[in-house]
XYZ file of C-alpha atoms in Angstrom:
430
model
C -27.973 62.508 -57.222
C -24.812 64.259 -58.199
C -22.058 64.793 -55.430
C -18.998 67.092 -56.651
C -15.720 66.914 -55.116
C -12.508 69.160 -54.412
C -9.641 66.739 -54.384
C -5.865 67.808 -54.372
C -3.262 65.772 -57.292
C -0.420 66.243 -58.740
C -0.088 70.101 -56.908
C -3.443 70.477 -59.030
C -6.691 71.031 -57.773
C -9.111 68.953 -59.030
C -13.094 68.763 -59.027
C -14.667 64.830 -59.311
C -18.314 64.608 -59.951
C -19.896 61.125 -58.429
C -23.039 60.047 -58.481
C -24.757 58.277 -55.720
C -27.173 55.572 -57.005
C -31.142 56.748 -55.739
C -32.750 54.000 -53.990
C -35.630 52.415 -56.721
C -39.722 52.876 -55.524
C -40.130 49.338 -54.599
C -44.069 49.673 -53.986
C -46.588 47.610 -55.655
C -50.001 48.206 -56.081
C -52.265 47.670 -52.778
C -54.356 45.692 -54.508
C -52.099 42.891 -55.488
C -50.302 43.078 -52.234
C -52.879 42.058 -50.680
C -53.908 38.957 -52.728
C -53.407 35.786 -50.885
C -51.470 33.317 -52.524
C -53.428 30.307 -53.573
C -52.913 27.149 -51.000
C -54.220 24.853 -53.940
C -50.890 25.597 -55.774
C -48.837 25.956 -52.993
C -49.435 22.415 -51.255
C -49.107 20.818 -55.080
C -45.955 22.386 -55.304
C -45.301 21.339 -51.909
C -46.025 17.860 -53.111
C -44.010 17.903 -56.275
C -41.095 18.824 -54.798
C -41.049 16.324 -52.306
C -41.800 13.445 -55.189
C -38.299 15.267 -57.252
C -37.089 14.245 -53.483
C -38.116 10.734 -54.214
C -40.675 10.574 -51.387
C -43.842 8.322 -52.121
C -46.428 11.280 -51.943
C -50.178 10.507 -53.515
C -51.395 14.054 -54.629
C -54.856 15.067 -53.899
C -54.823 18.599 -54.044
C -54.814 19.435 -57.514
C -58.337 20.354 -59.157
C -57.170 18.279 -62.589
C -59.080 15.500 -64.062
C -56.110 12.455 -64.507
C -57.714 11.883 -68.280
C -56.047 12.573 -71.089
C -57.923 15.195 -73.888
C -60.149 12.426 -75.826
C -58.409 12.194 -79.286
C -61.302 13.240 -81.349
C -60.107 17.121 -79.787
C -56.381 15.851 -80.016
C -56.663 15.126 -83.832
C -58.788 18.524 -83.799
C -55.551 20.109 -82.403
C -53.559 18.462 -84.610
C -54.700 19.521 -87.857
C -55.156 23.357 -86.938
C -51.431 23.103 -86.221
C -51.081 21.118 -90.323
C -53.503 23.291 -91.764
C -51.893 26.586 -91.037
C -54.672 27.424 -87.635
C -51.625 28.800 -85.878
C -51.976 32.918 -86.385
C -54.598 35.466 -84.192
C -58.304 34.513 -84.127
C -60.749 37.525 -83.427
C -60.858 39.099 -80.100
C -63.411 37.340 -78.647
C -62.973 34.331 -80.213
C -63.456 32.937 -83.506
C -67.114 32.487 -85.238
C -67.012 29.052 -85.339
C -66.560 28.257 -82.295
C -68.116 30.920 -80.570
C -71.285 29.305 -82.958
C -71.033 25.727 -81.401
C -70.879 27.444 -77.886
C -74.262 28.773 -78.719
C -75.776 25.538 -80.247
C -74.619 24.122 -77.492
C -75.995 26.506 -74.734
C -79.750 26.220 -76.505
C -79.322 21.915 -76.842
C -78.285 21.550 -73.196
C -78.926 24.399 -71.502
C -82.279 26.211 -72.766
C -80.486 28.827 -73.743
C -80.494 31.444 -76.433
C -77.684 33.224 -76.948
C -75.822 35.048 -80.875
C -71.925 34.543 -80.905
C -71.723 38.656 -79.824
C -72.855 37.587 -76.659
C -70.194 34.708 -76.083
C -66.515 35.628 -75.397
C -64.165 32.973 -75.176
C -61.308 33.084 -73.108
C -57.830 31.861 -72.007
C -59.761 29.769 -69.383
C -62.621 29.721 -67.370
C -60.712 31.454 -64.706
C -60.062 34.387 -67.388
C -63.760 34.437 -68.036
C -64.838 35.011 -64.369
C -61.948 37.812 -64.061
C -63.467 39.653 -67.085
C -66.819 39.671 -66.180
C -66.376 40.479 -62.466
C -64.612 43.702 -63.705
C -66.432 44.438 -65.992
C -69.391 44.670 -63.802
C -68.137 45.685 -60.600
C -67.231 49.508 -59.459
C -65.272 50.529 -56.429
C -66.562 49.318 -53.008
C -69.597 47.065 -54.896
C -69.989 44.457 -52.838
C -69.629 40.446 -54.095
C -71.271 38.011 -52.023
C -69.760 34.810 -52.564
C -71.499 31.643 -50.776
C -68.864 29.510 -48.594
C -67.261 27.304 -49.346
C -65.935 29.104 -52.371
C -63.459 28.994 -55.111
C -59.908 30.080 -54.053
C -60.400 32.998 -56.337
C -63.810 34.736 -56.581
C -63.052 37.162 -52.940
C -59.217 37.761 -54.817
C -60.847 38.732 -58.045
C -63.451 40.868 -56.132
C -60.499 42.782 -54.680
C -58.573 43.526 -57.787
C -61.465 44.834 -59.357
C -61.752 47.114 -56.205
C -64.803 45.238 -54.816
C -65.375 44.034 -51.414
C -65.696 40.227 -51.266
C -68.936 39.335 -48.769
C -68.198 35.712 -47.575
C -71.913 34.373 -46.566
C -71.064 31.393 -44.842
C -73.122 28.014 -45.871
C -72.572 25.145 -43.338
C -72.451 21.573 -43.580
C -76.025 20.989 -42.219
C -77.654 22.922 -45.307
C -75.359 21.038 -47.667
C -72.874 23.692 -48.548
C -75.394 25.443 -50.202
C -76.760 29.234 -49.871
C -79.742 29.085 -48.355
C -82.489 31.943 -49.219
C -82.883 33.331 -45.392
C -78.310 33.595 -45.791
C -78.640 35.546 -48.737
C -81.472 37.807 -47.520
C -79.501 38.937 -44.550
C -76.305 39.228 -46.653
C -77.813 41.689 -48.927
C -77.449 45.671 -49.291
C -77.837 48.402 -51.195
C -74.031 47.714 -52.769
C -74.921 44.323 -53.593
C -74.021 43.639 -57.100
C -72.680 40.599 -57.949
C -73.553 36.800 -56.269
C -71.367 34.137 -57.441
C -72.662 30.985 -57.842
C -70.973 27.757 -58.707
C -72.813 24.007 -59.234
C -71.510 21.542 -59.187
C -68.941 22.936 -56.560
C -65.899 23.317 -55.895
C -64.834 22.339 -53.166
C -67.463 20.614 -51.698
C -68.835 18.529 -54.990
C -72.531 20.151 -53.993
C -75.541 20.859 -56.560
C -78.036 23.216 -56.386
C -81.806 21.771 -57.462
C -83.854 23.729 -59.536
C -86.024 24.207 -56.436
C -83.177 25.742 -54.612
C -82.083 28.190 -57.536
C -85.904 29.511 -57.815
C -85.887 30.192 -54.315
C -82.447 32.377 -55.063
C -83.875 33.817 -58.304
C -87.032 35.323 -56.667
C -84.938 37.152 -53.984
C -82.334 38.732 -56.803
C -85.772 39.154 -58.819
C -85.823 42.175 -56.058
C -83.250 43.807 -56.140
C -82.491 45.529 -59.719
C -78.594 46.282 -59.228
C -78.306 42.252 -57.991
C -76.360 40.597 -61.059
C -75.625 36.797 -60.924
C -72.402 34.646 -62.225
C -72.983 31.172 -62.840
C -69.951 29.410 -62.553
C -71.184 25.923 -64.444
C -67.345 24.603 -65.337
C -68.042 21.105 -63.470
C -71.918 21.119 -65.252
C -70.923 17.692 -66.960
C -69.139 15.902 -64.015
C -72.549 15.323 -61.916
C -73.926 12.454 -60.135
C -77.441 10.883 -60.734
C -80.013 11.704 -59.413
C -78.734 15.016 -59.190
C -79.367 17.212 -62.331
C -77.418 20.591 -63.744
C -79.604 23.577 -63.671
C -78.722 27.202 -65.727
C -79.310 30.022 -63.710
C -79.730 32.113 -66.979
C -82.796 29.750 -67.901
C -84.667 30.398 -64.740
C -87.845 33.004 -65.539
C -86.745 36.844 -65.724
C -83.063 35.586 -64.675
C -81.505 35.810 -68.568
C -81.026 39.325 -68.584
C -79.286 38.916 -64.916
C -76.853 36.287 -65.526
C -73.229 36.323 -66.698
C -72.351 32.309 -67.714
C -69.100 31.111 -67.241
C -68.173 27.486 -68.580
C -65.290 25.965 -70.383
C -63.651 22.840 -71.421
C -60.587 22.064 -68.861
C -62.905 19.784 -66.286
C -65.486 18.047 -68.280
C -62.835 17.373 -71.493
C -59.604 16.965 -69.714
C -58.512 19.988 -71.558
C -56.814 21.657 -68.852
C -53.439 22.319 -70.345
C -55.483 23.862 -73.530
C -56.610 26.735 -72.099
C -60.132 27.652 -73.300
C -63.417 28.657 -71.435
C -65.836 31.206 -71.863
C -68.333 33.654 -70.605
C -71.956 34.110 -72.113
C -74.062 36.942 -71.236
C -76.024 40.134 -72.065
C -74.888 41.921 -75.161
C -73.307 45.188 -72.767
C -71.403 42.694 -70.458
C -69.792 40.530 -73.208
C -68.886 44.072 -75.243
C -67.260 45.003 -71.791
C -65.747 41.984 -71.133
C -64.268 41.774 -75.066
C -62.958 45.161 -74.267
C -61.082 44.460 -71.214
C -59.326 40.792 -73.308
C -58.480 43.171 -76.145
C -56.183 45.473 -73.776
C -54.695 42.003 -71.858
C -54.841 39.022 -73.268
C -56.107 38.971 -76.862
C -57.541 35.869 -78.030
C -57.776 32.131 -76.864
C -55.141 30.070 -78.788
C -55.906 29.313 -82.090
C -55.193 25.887 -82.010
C -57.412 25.468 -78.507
C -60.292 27.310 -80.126
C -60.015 24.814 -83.255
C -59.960 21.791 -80.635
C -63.015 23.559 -78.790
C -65.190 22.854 -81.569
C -64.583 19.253 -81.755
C -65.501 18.915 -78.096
C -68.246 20.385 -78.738
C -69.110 17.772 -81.053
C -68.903 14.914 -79.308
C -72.552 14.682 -78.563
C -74.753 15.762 -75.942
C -72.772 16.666 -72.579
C -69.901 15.325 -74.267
C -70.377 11.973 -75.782
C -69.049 8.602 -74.669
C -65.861 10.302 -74.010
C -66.970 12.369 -71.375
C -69.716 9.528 -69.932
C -66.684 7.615 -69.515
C -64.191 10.044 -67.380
C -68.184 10.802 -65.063
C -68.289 7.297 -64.565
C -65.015 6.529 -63.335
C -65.134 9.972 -61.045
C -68.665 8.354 -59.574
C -66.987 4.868 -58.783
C -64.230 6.777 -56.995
C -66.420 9.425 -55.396
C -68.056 6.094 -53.915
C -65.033 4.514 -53.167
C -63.848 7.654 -50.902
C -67.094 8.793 -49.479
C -67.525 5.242 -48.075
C -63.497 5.087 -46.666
C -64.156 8.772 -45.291
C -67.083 7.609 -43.405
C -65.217 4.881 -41.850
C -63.095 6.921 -40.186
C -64.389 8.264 -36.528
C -64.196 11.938 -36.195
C -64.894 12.609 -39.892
C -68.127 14.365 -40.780
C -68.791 14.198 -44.917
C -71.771 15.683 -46.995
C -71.760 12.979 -49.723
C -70.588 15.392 -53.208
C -72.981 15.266 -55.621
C -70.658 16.581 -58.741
C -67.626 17.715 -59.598
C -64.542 15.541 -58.365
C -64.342 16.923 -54.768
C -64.816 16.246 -51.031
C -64.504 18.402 -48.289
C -64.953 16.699 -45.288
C -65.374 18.096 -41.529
C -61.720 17.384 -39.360
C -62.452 19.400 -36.367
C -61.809 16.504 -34.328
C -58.309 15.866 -35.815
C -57.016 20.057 -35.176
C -57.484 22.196 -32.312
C -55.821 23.791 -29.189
C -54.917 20.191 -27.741
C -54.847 18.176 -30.951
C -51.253 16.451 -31.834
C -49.339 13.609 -33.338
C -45.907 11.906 -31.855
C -43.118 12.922 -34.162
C -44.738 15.921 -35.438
C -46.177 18.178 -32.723
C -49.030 20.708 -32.174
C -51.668 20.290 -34.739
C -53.573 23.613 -33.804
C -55.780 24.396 -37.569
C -56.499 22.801 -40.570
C -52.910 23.914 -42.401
C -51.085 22.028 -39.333
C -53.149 19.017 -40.138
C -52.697 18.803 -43.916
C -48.538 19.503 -43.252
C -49.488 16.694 -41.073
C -50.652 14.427 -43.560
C -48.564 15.348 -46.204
C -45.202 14.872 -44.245
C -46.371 11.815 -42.386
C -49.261 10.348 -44.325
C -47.955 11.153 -47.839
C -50.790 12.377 -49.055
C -51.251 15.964 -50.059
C -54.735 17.250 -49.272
C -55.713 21.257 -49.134
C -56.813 23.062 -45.559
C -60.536 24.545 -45.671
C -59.555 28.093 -44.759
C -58.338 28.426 -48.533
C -62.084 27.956 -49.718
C -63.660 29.706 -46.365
C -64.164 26.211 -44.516
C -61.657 25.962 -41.693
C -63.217 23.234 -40.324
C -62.696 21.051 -42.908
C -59.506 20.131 -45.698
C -60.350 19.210 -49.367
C -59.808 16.175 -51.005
C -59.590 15.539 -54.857
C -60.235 12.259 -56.257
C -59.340 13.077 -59.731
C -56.762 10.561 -59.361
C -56.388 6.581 -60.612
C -58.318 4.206 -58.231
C -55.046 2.712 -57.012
C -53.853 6.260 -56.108
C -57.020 6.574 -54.073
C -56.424 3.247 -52.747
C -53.003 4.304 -51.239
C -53.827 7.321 -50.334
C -57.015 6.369 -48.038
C -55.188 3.874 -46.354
C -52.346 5.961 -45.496
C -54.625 9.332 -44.439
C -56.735 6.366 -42.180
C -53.603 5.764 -40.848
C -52.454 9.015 -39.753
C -55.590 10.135 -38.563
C -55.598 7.370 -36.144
C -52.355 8.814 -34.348
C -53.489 12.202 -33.581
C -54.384 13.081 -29.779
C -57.726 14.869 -30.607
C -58.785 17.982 -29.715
C-alpha cells in the first residue's frame, strides 16, 4: 500500500512516497488445521527430553522394535551404496523388488499379484495415505474399528472423508464384530480399515472372524477393504495371520498394505508397500509420482534381501517374535497383578492396551501431583512420577485405557513394571 506525503524542507516542498507493509494471509488449509497432532510422538518427545534432562525415564510409547536391521539387509544396504544403487528407481518401485513382494505375497499369503499391481512406498504409513486417497471422494465415509491407528480418521480427513469410529470393546476382544459393522454401514460407506495383528491392542482376527466381515462387505458393492498386515510376522501361537485379499470374492475388494519397519527392524529404512487391483495401484503410483517419487534406492535394494531370508523372515525374524512373546508374557502377567487393571492378553504385534478406569476419573488423584481426571492426566502421571512413558487411549479411540509397548530390552520392562506398580498403588481411585 503506497502512502504519499507533502512535507516542507529546506523552504521546498517536498512529496515522500512510503509504503506500509500489508499484513501476509496467514490461513492454512482447513483440512490440516484440523489434524490432531499425534500423542505417540508427542509423549516420546516428552520422554526424550526429559532423559537430555538426565532423568531415569523407561520409554514405552514408541511403536519401534529395539532390534537392530539383521545384517544379511545391512550388507544388502551396503553394497547398493558400493555398487553405484544410489540414483532414482522407477516410480513405483523397482522390478526387482516389487518381484520378491509378489513371490512373497503368493508363498505366504495365497496371493497372486504382477509387480503393476504392487507400489512400494516411503513406508507403510505412505502406502495407507495413497490408497485411502486414491479411493476416497468428498464426504465418503471410512469406518475404522476402535481401537485404531493414530492415523487412519487423520488420513480420512485429508482426503476429505469422514472418519466413522465403530467402537469395539474389551469384552469382544478389540475386535469388529459383524452386528458393529452392520449398524455402522451406509450408503457412503467406502472404505473399512482393518489392521491384524493390531495396533494398539496386539489383537488378531481368526479366519472365522474375517469371513463373517467378508460376507457383509460381499453386500455392499461400493464397500472397499484395507488390510493393514504391517505386524503379520510378529504373532503369537496359536494365533495365525489371515489375508483379507485371500478370502473368496474379497481379491478384487482389498487394498494390502505391508512393509518391512516392524517385522525386520527396518524402521529407519523407510520402505512398505501397498498391493492391490490394477486401477488402485495405477492411482496410487499417480498420486507418489506428484509427492514423493520413489522409495530410496538403497532401502529398496535392502528390501529384497529381507525378503530372502526365508519364510516370514527366517531365523532372524523367529528370533526378534520370540523375544517379543517372552516379554509380552512377562508384562501381561505383571499387568494382571495389579488390582484395578483389566488386560485382553495381545495376541501379536508388540502392544498392550490395558483398561485404567480405576486409576482416572472425577475423584481419582495422587499426593504430589494432583487431580488425575482422564487417561492423559494419568500417563503425565506416570511419566513424571513413575518414569515411565506410556500413551493415553483417547489417541487410538480407547479412553479407558493407555498403551503400553514392550518393544523394549527385558530389563527395561523389568524397571519399568516395577515402577508403573508402584505409582499405581498411590493413586486415590476414582
Amino acid at each position: 500500500m503506497r502512502c504519499t506525503l507533502s512535507v516542507q524542507y529546506a523552504g521546498r516542498r517536498v512529496y515522500v512516497t512510503t509504503m506500509h507493509k500489508k499484513e501476509v494471509d496467514a490461513t492454512l488449509n482447513p483440512r490440516v488445521v484440523a489434524l490432531k497432532l499425534s500423542k505417540t510422538m508427542a509423549l516420546t518427545d516428552l520422554a526424550s527430553s526429559m532423559r537430555e534432562r538426565g532423568v531415569d525415564v523407561v520409554g514405552l510409547a514408541a511403536g519401534e522394535p529395539d532390534f537392530d536391521t539383521p545384517s544379511q539387509i545391512l550388507d544388502a544396504g551396503m553394497e547398493a551404496l558400493r555398487t553405484g544403487k544410489t540414483h532414482y528407481t522407477p516410480n513405483a518401485g523397482t522390478h526387482a523388488l516389487r518381484q520378491a513382494i509378489c513371490n512373497k505375497l503368493e508363498q505366504e499369503n495365497g496371493l497372486e499379484y504382477t509387480p503393476s499391481q504392487v507400489v512400494v512406498s516411503n513406508g507403510a504409513k505412505q502406502s495407507i495415505w495413497q490408497a485411502v486417497l486414491a479411493v476416497c471422494s468428498e464426504n465418503d465415509e471410512v469406518l475404522i474399528p476402535a481401537p485404531f491407528w493414530v492415523s487412519y480418521p487423520e488420513m480420512a480427513k485429508l482426503a476429505g472423508a469422514k472418519p466413522v469410529i465403530v467402537d469395539c470393546p474389551a469384552q469382544d476382544d478389540f475386535l469388529l464384530t459383524p452386528a458393529a459393522l452392520k449398524a455402522s454401514l451406509t450408503p457412503a460407506s467406502r472404505l473399512l480399515i482393518l489392521c491384524s495383528p493390531s495396533n494398539p491392542t496386539g489383537s488378531v482376527y481368526s479366519r472365522k472372524d474375517l469371513e463373517a466381515i467378508a460376507e457383509i462387505v460381499a453386500d455392499h458393492p461400493r464397500l472397499m477393504v484395507l488390510s493393514d498386515e504391517i505386524y503379520e510376522h510378529i504373532i503369537y501361537a496359536p494365533a495365525e495371520h489371515h489375508s483379507f485379499a485371500a478370502l473368496p470374492g474379497m481379491y478384487d475388494r482389498t487394498l494390502t498394505v505391508n512393509g518391512f519397519s516392524k517385522a525386520f527392524a527396518m524402521t529407519g529404512w523407510r520402505l512398505g508397500y501397498l498391493a492391490a487391483p490394477h486401477h488402485v495401484a495405477k492411482a496410487a503410483a499417480a498420486i507418489q509420482s506428484q509427492s514423493t517419487s520413489g522409495a530410496s534406492s538403497i532401502a529398496q535394494h535392502a528390501g529384497v534381501a529381507a525378503l530372502q531370508l526365508g519364510p516370514k523372515g527366517g531365523q532372524p525374524v523367529q528370533h526378534m517374535r520370540e523375544a517379543f512373546q517372552q516379554r509380552r508374557d512377562f508384562v501381561v502377567k505383571q499387568l494382571q497383578q495389579i488390582p484395578g487393571v483389566t488386560l485382553v492378553e495381545p495376541k501379536g504385534a508388540f502392544y498392550c492396551l490395558p483398561v485404567m478406569a480405576s486409576f482416572f476419573g472425577p475423584s481419582a488423584s495422587a499426593d504430589g501431583f494432583g487431580a488425575i481426571p482422564d487417561a492423559d492426566a494419568l500417563c503425565r502421571y506416570l511419566l513424571e512420577v513413575g518414569q515411565v512413558a506410556t500413551v493415553p487411549g483417547d489417541a487410538f479411540g480407547a479412553p479407558d485405557c493407555i498403551r503400553i509397548s514392550y518393544a523394549a530390552s527385558m530389563a527395561d520392562l523389568e524397571k519399568a513394571m516395577e515402577r508403573l506398580s508402584t505409582a499405581l498403588r498411590k493413586v486415590i481411585p476414582n
